[in-house]
Amino acid sequence: MDKSRNYKNYVFDLYGTLVDIHTDEEQELLWEKLALFYGYYDAVYEPER
């Protein structure tokens, strides 16, 4: 019997409970890039100034 295991699992932390994630949401560049990204999927947003 082969006791070796190959796992193909991924841990995804949607709410930041496993890893403490810090972001700077005040940067205009962040919102400009997100608006551009979502625009590729027909969700048009304009960043606030």
PDB file with SEQRES, HELIX, SHEET and CRYST1 records, atoms N, CA, C and O in Angstrom:
SEQRES   1 A   49  MET ASP LYS SER ARG ASN TYR LYS ASN TYR VAL PHE ASP          
SEQRES   2 A   49  LEU TYR GLY THR LEU VAL ASP ILE HIS THR ASP GLU GLU          
SEQRES   3 A   49  GLN GLU LEU LEU TRP GLU LYS LEU ALA LEU PHE TYR GLY          
SEQRES   4 A   49  TYR TYR ASP ALA VAL TYR GLU PRO GLU ARG                      
HELIX    1 AA1 GLU A   28  GLY A   39  1                                  12    
CRYST1    1.000    1.000    1.000  90.00  90.00  90.00 P 1           1          
ATOM      1  N   MET A   1       0.849  -1.182   0.000  1.00  0.00           N  
ATOM      2  CA  MET A   1       0.000   0.000   0.000  1.00  0.00           C  
ATOM      3  C   MET A   1       0.890   1.240   0.000  1.00  0.00           C  
ATOM      4  O   MET A   1       1.785   1.366   0.836  1.00  0.00           O  
ATOM      5  N   ASP A   2       0.648   2.138  -0.921  1.00  0.00           N  
ATOM      6  CA  ASP A   2       1.423   3.381  -1.038  1.00  0.00           C  
ATOM      7  C   ASP A   2       0.894   4.412  -0.046  1.00  0.00           C  
ATOM      8  O   ASP A   2      -0.265   4.819  -0.123  1.00  0.00           O  
ATOM      9  N   LYS A   3       1.752   4.832   0.889  1.00  0.00           N  
ATOM     10  CA  LYS A   3       1.324   5.787   1.910  1.00  0.00           C  
ATOM     11  C   LYS A   3       1.614   7.233   1.536  1.00  0.00           C  
ATOM     12  O   LYS A   3       1.280   8.147   2.291  1.00  0.00           O  
ATOM     13  N   SER A   4       2.232   7.449   0.379  1.00  0.00           N  
ATOM     14  CA  SER A   4       2.493   8.829  -0.033  1.00  0.00           C  
ATOM     15  C   SER A   4       1.195   9.456  -0.527  1.00  0.00           C  
ATOM     16  O   SER A   4       0.353   8.792  -1.131  1.00  0.00           O  
ATOM     17  N   ARG A   5       1.057  10.736  -0.257  1.00  0.00           N  
ATOM     18  CA  ARG A   5      -0.163  11.448  -0.642  1.00  0.00           C  
ATOM     19  C   ARG A   5       0.199  12.668  -1.466  1.00  0.00           C  
ATOM     20  O   ARG A   5       1.123  13.410  -1.134  1.00  0.00           O  
ATOM     21  N   ASN A   6      -0.514  12.856  -2.503  1.00  0.00           N  
ATOM     22  CA  ASN A   6      -0.369  14.050  -3.328  1.00  0.00           C  
ATOM     23  C   ASN A   6      -1.645  14.872  -3.191  1.00  0.00           C  
ATOM     24  O   ASN A   6      -2.716  14.467  -3.644  1.00  0.00           O  
ATOM     25  N   TYR A   7      -1.511  16.007  -2.570  1.00  0.00           N  
ATOM     26  CA  TYR A   7      -2.668  16.872  -2.387  1.00  0.00           C  
ATOM     27  C   TYR A   7      -2.713  17.914  -3.494  1.00  0.00           C  
ATOM     28  O   TYR A   7      -1.688  18.504  -3.837  1.00  0.00           O  
ATOM     29  N   LYS A   8      -3.868  18.136  -4.039  1.00  0.00           N  
ATOM     30  CA  LYS A   8      -4.071  19.176  -5.038  1.00  0.00           C  
ATOM     31  C   LYS A   8      -5.167  20.113  -4.531  1.00  0.00           C  
ATOM     32  O   LYS A   8      -6.153  20.376  -5.220  1.00  0.00           O  
ATOM     33  N   ASN A   9      -4.970  20.600  -3.334  1.00  0.00           N  
ATOM     34  CA  ASN A   9      -5.941  21.485  -2.698  1.00  0.00           C  
ATOM     35  C   ASN A   9      -5.366  22.879  -2.583  1.00  0.00           C  
ATOM     36  O   ASN A   9      -4.150  23.062  -2.526  1.00  0.00           O  
ATOM     37  N   TYR A  10      -6.234  23.840  -2.550  1.00  0.00           N  
ATOM     38  CA  TYR A  10      -5.842  25.226  -2.387  1.00  0.00           C  
ATOM     39  C   TYR A  10      -6.638  25.825  -1.237  1.00  0.00           C  
ATOM     40  O   TYR A  10      -7.826  25.546  -1.077  1.00  0.00           O  
ATOM     41  N   VAL A  11      -5.979  26.639  -0.451  1.00  0.00           N  
ATOM     42  CA  VAL A  11      -6.645  27.355   0.624  1.00  0.00           C  
ATOM     43  C   VAL A  11      -6.887  28.774   0.143  1.00  0.00           C  
ATOM     44  O   VAL A  11      -5.945  29.480  -0.217  1.00  0.00           O  
ATOM     45  N   PHE A  12      -8.133  29.190   0.134  1.00  0.00           N  
ATOM     46  CA  PHE A  12      -8.496  30.533  -0.299  1.00  0.00           C  
ATOM     47  C   PHE A  12      -9.155  31.239   0.871  1.00  0.00           C  
ATOM     48  O   PHE A  12     -10.149  30.760   1.417  1.00  0.00           O  
ATOM     49  N   ASP A  13      -8.604  32.366   1.248  1.00  0.00           N  
ATOM     50  CA  ASP A  13      -9.063  33.106   2.414  1.00  0.00           C  
ATOM     51  C   ASP A  13      -9.797  34.359   1.958  1.00  0.00           C  
ATOM     52  O   ASP A  13      -9.180  35.405   1.758  1.00  0.00           O  
ATOM     53  N   LEU A  14     -11.109  34.258   1.795  1.00  0.00           N  
ATOM     54  CA  LEU A  14     -11.899  35.356   1.252  1.00  0.00           C  
ATOM     55  C   LEU A  14     -11.992  36.545   2.211  1.00  0.00           C  
ATOM     56  O   LEU A  14     -11.991  37.693   1.765  1.00  0.00           O  
ATOM     57  N   TYR A  15     -12.070  36.295   3.493  1.00  0.00           N  
ATOM     58  CA  TYR A  15     -12.318  37.372   4.443  1.00  0.00           C  
ATOM     59  C   TYR A  15     -11.096  37.786   5.254  1.00  0.00           C  
ATOM     60  O   TYR A  15     -11.231  38.540   6.218  1.00  0.00           O  
ATOM     61  N   GLY A  16      -9.926  37.319   4.894  1.00  0.00           N  
ATOM     62  CA  GLY A  16      -8.717  37.732   5.593  1.00  0.00           C  
ATOM     63  C   GLY A  16      -8.605  37.180   6.998  1.00  0.00           C  
ATOM     64  O   GLY A  16      -7.987  37.804   7.860  1.00  0.00           O  
ATOM     65  N   THR A  17      -9.190  36.024   7.242  1.00  0.00           N  
ATOM     66  CA  THR A  17      -9.153  35.455   8.586  1.00  0.00           C  
ATOM     67  C   THR A  17      -7.936  34.565   8.819  1.00  0.00           C  
ATOM     68  O   THR A  17      -7.531  34.362   9.964  1.00  0.00           O  
ATOM     69  N   LEU A  18      -7.351  34.032   7.751  1.00  0.00           N  
ATOM     70  CA  LEU A  18      -6.174  33.176   7.911  1.00  0.00           C  
ATOM     71  C   LEU A  18      -4.877  33.955   7.776  1.00  0.00           C  
ATOM     72  O   LEU A  18      -3.884  33.639   8.433  1.00  0.00           O  
ATOM     73  N   VAL A  19      -4.886  34.956   6.937  1.00  0.00           N  
ATOM     74  CA  VAL A  19      -3.710  35.783   6.691  1.00  0.00           C  
ATOM     75  C   VAL A  19      -4.129  37.235   6.852  1.00  0.00           C  
ATOM     76  O   VAL A  19      -5.135  37.659   6.283  1.00  0.00           O  
ATOM     77  N   ASP A  20      -3.376  37.986   7.611  1.00  0.00           N  
ATOM     78  CA  ASP A  20      -3.693  39.392   7.833  1.00  0.00           C  
ATOM     79  C   ASP A  20      -3.226  40.202   6.625  1.00  0.00           C  
ATOM     80  O   ASP A  20      -2.025  40.380   6.420  1.00  0.00           O  
ATOM     81  N   ILE A  21      -4.165  40.687   5.836  1.00  0.00           N  
ATOM     82  CA  ILE A  21      -3.856  41.406   4.608  1.00  0.00           C  
ATOM     83  C   ILE A  21      -4.095  42.894   4.829  1.00  0.00           C  
ATOM     84  O   ILE A  21      -5.164  43.301   5.282  1.00  0.00           O  
ATOM     85  N   HIS A  22      -3.095  43.693   4.506  1.00  0.00           N  
ATOM     86  CA  HIS A  22      -3.221  45.141   4.628  1.00  0.00           C  
ATOM     87  C   HIS A  22      -3.224  45.754   3.238  1.00  0.00           C  
ATOM     88  O   HIS A  22      -2.362  45.451   2.412  1.00  0.00           O  
ATOM     89  N   THR A  23      -4.198  46.616   2.987  1.00  0.00           N  
ATOM     90  CA  THR A  23      -4.258  47.315   1.706  1.00  0.00           C  
ATOM     91  C   THR A  23      -4.408  48.805   1.954  1.00  0.00           C  
ATOM     92  O   THR A  23      -4.951  49.224   2.976  1.00  0.00           O  
ATOM     93  N   ASP A  24      -3.933  49.586   1.030  1.00  0.00           N  
ATOM     94  CA  ASP A  24      -4.094  51.037   1.093  1.00  0.00           C  
ATOM     95  C   ASP A  24      -5.191  51.415   0.109  1.00  0.00           C  
ATOM     96  O   ASP A  24      -4.931  51.610  -1.078  1.00  0.00           O  
ATOM     97  N   GLU A  25      -6.412  51.516   0.607  1.00  0.00           N  
ATOM     98  CA  GLU A  25      -7.556  51.781  -0.258  1.00  0.00           C  
ATOM     99  C   GLU A  25      -7.718  53.257  -0.584  1.00  0.00           C  
ATOM    100  O   GLU A  25      -8.667  53.636  -1.270  1.00  0.00           O  
ATOM    101  N   GLU A  26      -6.822  54.078  -0.111  1.00  0.00           N  
ATOM    102  CA  GLU A  26      -6.878  55.508  -0.401  1.00  0.00           C  
ATOM    103  C   GLU A  26      -6.107  55.871  -1.664  1.00  0.00           C  
ATOM    104  O   GLU A  26      -6.201  57.005  -2.132  1.00  0.00           O  
ATOM    105  N   GLN A  27      -5.356  54.944  -2.218  1.00  0.00           N  
ATOM    106  CA  GLN A  27      -4.584  55.220  -3.425  1.00  0.00           C  
ATOM    107  C   GLN A  27      -5.508  55.278  -4.643  1.00  0.00           C  
ATOM    108  O   GLN A  27      -6.249  54.333  -4.910  1.00  0.00           O  
ATOM    109  N   GLU A  28      -5.461  56.383  -5.375  1.00  0.00           N  
ATOM    110  CA  GLU A  28      -6.288  56.528  -6.565  1.00  0.00           C  
ATOM    111  C   GLU A  28      -5.916  55.514  -7.635  1.00  0.00           C  
ATOM    112  O   GLU A  28      -6.783  55.038  -8.367  1.00  0.00           O  
ATOM    113  N   LEU A  29      -4.640  55.182  -7.732  1.00  0.00           N  
ATOM    114  CA  LEU A  29      -4.191  54.241  -8.755  1.00  0.00           C  
ATOM    115  C   LEU A  29      -4.878  52.884  -8.605  1.00  0.00           C  
ATOM    116  O   LEU A  29      -5.211  52.243  -9.602  1.00  0.00           O  
ATOM    117  N   LEU A  30      -5.090  52.451  -7.377  1.00  0.00           N  
ATOM    118  CA  LEU A  30      -5.773  51.185  -7.129  1.00  0.00           C  
ATOM    119  C   LEU A  30      -7.154  51.182  -7.762  1.00  0.00           C  
ATOM    120  O   LEU A  30      -7.512  50.236  -8.464  1.00  0.00           O  
ATOM    121  N   TRP A  31      -7.931  52.228  -7.522  1.00  0.00           N  
ATOM    122  CA  TRP A  31      -9.294  52.298  -8.039  1.00  0.00           C  
ATOM    123  C   TRP A  31      -9.319  52.486  -9.550  1.00  0.00           C  
ATOM    124  O   TRP A  31     -10.215  51.975 -10.222  1.00  0.00           O  
ATOM    125  N   GLU A  32      -8.356  53.205 -10.084  1.00  0.00           N  
ATOM    126  CA  GLU A  32      -8.282  53.361 -11.535  1.00  0.00           C  
ATOM    127  C   GLU A  32      -8.028  52.014 -12.205  1.00  0.00           C  
ATOM    128  O   GLU A  32      -8.649  51.695 -13.219  1.00  0.00           O  
ATOM    129  N   LYS A  33      -7.125  51.232 -11.644  1.00  0.00           N  
ATOM    130  CA  LYS A  33      -6.806  49.924 -12.221  1.00  0.00           C  
ATOM    131  C   LYS A  33      -7.966  48.945 -12.056  1.00  0.00           C  
ATOM    132  O   LYS A  33      -8.235  48.150 -12.956  1.00  0.00           O  
ATOM    133  N   LEU A  34      -8.653  48.994 -10.917  1.00  0.00           N  
ATOM    134  CA  LEU A  34      -9.818  48.126 -10.733  1.00  0.00           C  
ATOM    135  C   LEU A  34     -10.931  48.485 -11.707  1.00  0.00           C  
ATOM    136  O   LEU A  34     -11.580  47.598 -12.263  1.00  0.00           O  
ATOM    137  N   ALA A  35     -11.157  49.777 -11.918  1.00  0.00           N  
ATOM    138  CA  ALA A  35     -12.174  50.213 -12.875  1.00  0.00           C  
ATOM    139  C   ALA A  35     -11.818  49.735 -14.278  1.00  0.00           C  
ATOM    140  O   ALA A  35     -12.698  49.308 -15.025  1.00  0.00           O  
ATOM    141  N   LEU A  36     -10.555  49.801 -14.641  1.00  0.00           N  
ATOM    142  CA  LEU A  36     -10.105  49.319 -15.943  1.00  0.00           C  
ATOM    143  C   LEU A  36     -10.328  47.810 -16.065  1.00  0.00           C  
ATOM    144  O   LEU A  36     -10.818  47.331 -17.088  1.00  0.00           O  
ATOM    145  N   PHE A  37      -9.969  47.073 -15.026  1.00  0.00           N  
ATOM    146  CA  PHE A  37     -10.139  45.617 -15.025  1.00  0.00           C  
ATOM    147  C   PHE A  37     -11.604  45.229 -15.193  1.00  0.00           C  
ATOM    148  O   PHE A  37     -11.937  44.389 -16.029  1.00  0.00           O  
ATOM    149  N   TYR A  38     -12.485  45.847 -14.391  1.00  0.00           N  
ATOM    150  CA  TYR A  38     -13.903  45.513 -14.485  1.00  0.00           C  
ATOM    151  C   TYR A  38     -14.501  45.964 -15.809  1.00  0.00           C  
ATOM    152  O   TYR A  38     -15.475  45.376 -16.281  1.00  0.00           O  
ATOM    153  N   GLY A  39     -13.934  46.993 -16.408  1.00  0.00           N  
ATOM    154  CA  GLY A  39     -14.398  47.455 -17.707  1.00  0.00           C  
ATOM    155  C   GLY A  39     -14.241  46.401 -18.787  1.00  0.00           C  
ATOM    156  O   GLY A  39     -15.021  46.371 -19.740  1.00  0.00           O  
ATOM    157  N   TYR A  40     -13.247  45.541 -18.654  1.00  0.00           N  
ATOM    158  CA  TYR A  40     -13.074  44.448 -19.614  1.00  0.00           C  
ATOM    159  C   TYR A  40     -14.233  43.457 -19.553  1.00  0.00           C  
ATOM    160  O   TYR A  40     -14.452  42.699 -20.498  1.00  0.00           O  
ATOM    161  N   TYR A  41     -14.971  43.459 -18.455  1.00  0.00           N  
ATOM    162  CA  TYR A  41     -16.098  42.546 -18.270  1.00  0.00           C  
ATOM    163  C   TYR A  41     -17.425  43.298 -18.295  1.00  0.00           C  
ATOM    164  O   TYR A  41     -18.408  42.859 -17.696  1.00  0.00           O  
ATOM    165  N   ASP A  42     -17.447  44.435 -18.992  1.00  0.00           N  
ATOM    166  CA  ASP A  42     -18.653  45.249 -19.201  1.00  0.00           C  
ATOM    167  C   ASP A  42     -19.247  45.813 -17.917  1.00  0.00           C  
ATOM    168  O   ASP A  42     -20.447  46.081 -17.863  1.00  0.00           O  
ATOM    169  N   ALA A  43     -18.447  45.995 -16.903  1.00  0.00           N  
ATOM    170  CA  ALA A  43     -18.887  46.669 -15.681  1.00  0.00           C  
ATOM    171  C   ALA A  43     -18.125  47.990 -15.631  1.00  0.00           C  
ATOM    172  O   ALA A  43     -16.969  48.036 -15.209  1.00  0.00           O  
ATOM    173  N   VAL A  44     -18.776  49.044 -16.060  1.00  0.00           N  
ATOM    174  CA  VAL A  44     -18.102  50.332 -16.211  1.00  0.00           C  
ATOM    175  C   VAL A  44     -18.214  51.131 -14.916  1.00  0.00           C  
ATOM    176  O   VAL A  44     -19.313  51.422 -14.445  1.00  0.00           O  
ATOM    177  N   TYR A  45     -17.079  51.474 -14.358  1.00  0.00           N  
ATOM    178  CA  TYR A  45     -17.002  52.291 -13.150  1.00  0.00           C  
ATOM    179  C   TYR A  45     -16.056  53.447 -13.408  1.00  0.00           C  
ATOM    180  O   TYR A  45     -15.081  53.308 -14.147  1.00  0.00           O  
ATOM    181  N   GLU A  46     -16.337  54.562 -12.813  1.00  0.00           N  
ATOM    182  CA  GLU A  46     -15.447  55.718 -12.863  1.00  0.00           C  
ATOM    183  C   GLU A  46     -14.864  55.917 -11.467  1.00  0.00           C  
ATOM    184  O   GLU A  46     -15.618  55.983 -10.496  1.00  0.00           O  
ATOM    185  N   PRO A  47     -13.558  56.013 -11.346  1.00  0.00           N  
ATOM    186  CA  PRO A  47     -12.970  56.238 -10.017  1.00  0.00           C  
ATOM    187  C   PRO A  47     -13.322  57.623  -9.493  1.00  0.00           C  
ATOM    188  O   PRO A  47     -13.361  58.596 -10.245  1.00  0.00           O  
ATOM    189  N   GLU A  48     -13.577  57.694  -8.188  1.00  0.00           N  
ATOM    190  CA  GLU A  48     -13.843  58.995  -7.570  1.00  0.00           C  
ATOM    191  C   GLU A  48     -12.553  59.779  -7.476  1.00  0.00           C  
ATOM    192  O   GLU A  48     -11.478  59.200  -7.325  1.00  0.00           O  
ATOM    193  N   ARG A  49     -12.653  61.065  -7.564  1.00  0.00           N  
ATOM    194  CA  ARG A  49     -11.481  61.939  -7.443  1.00  0.00           C  
ATOM    195  C   ARG A  49     -11.505  62.638  -6.111  1.00  0.00           C  
ATOM    196  O   ARG A  49     -10.605  63.421  -5.809  1.00  0.00           O  
TER     197      ARG A  49                                                      
END                                                                             
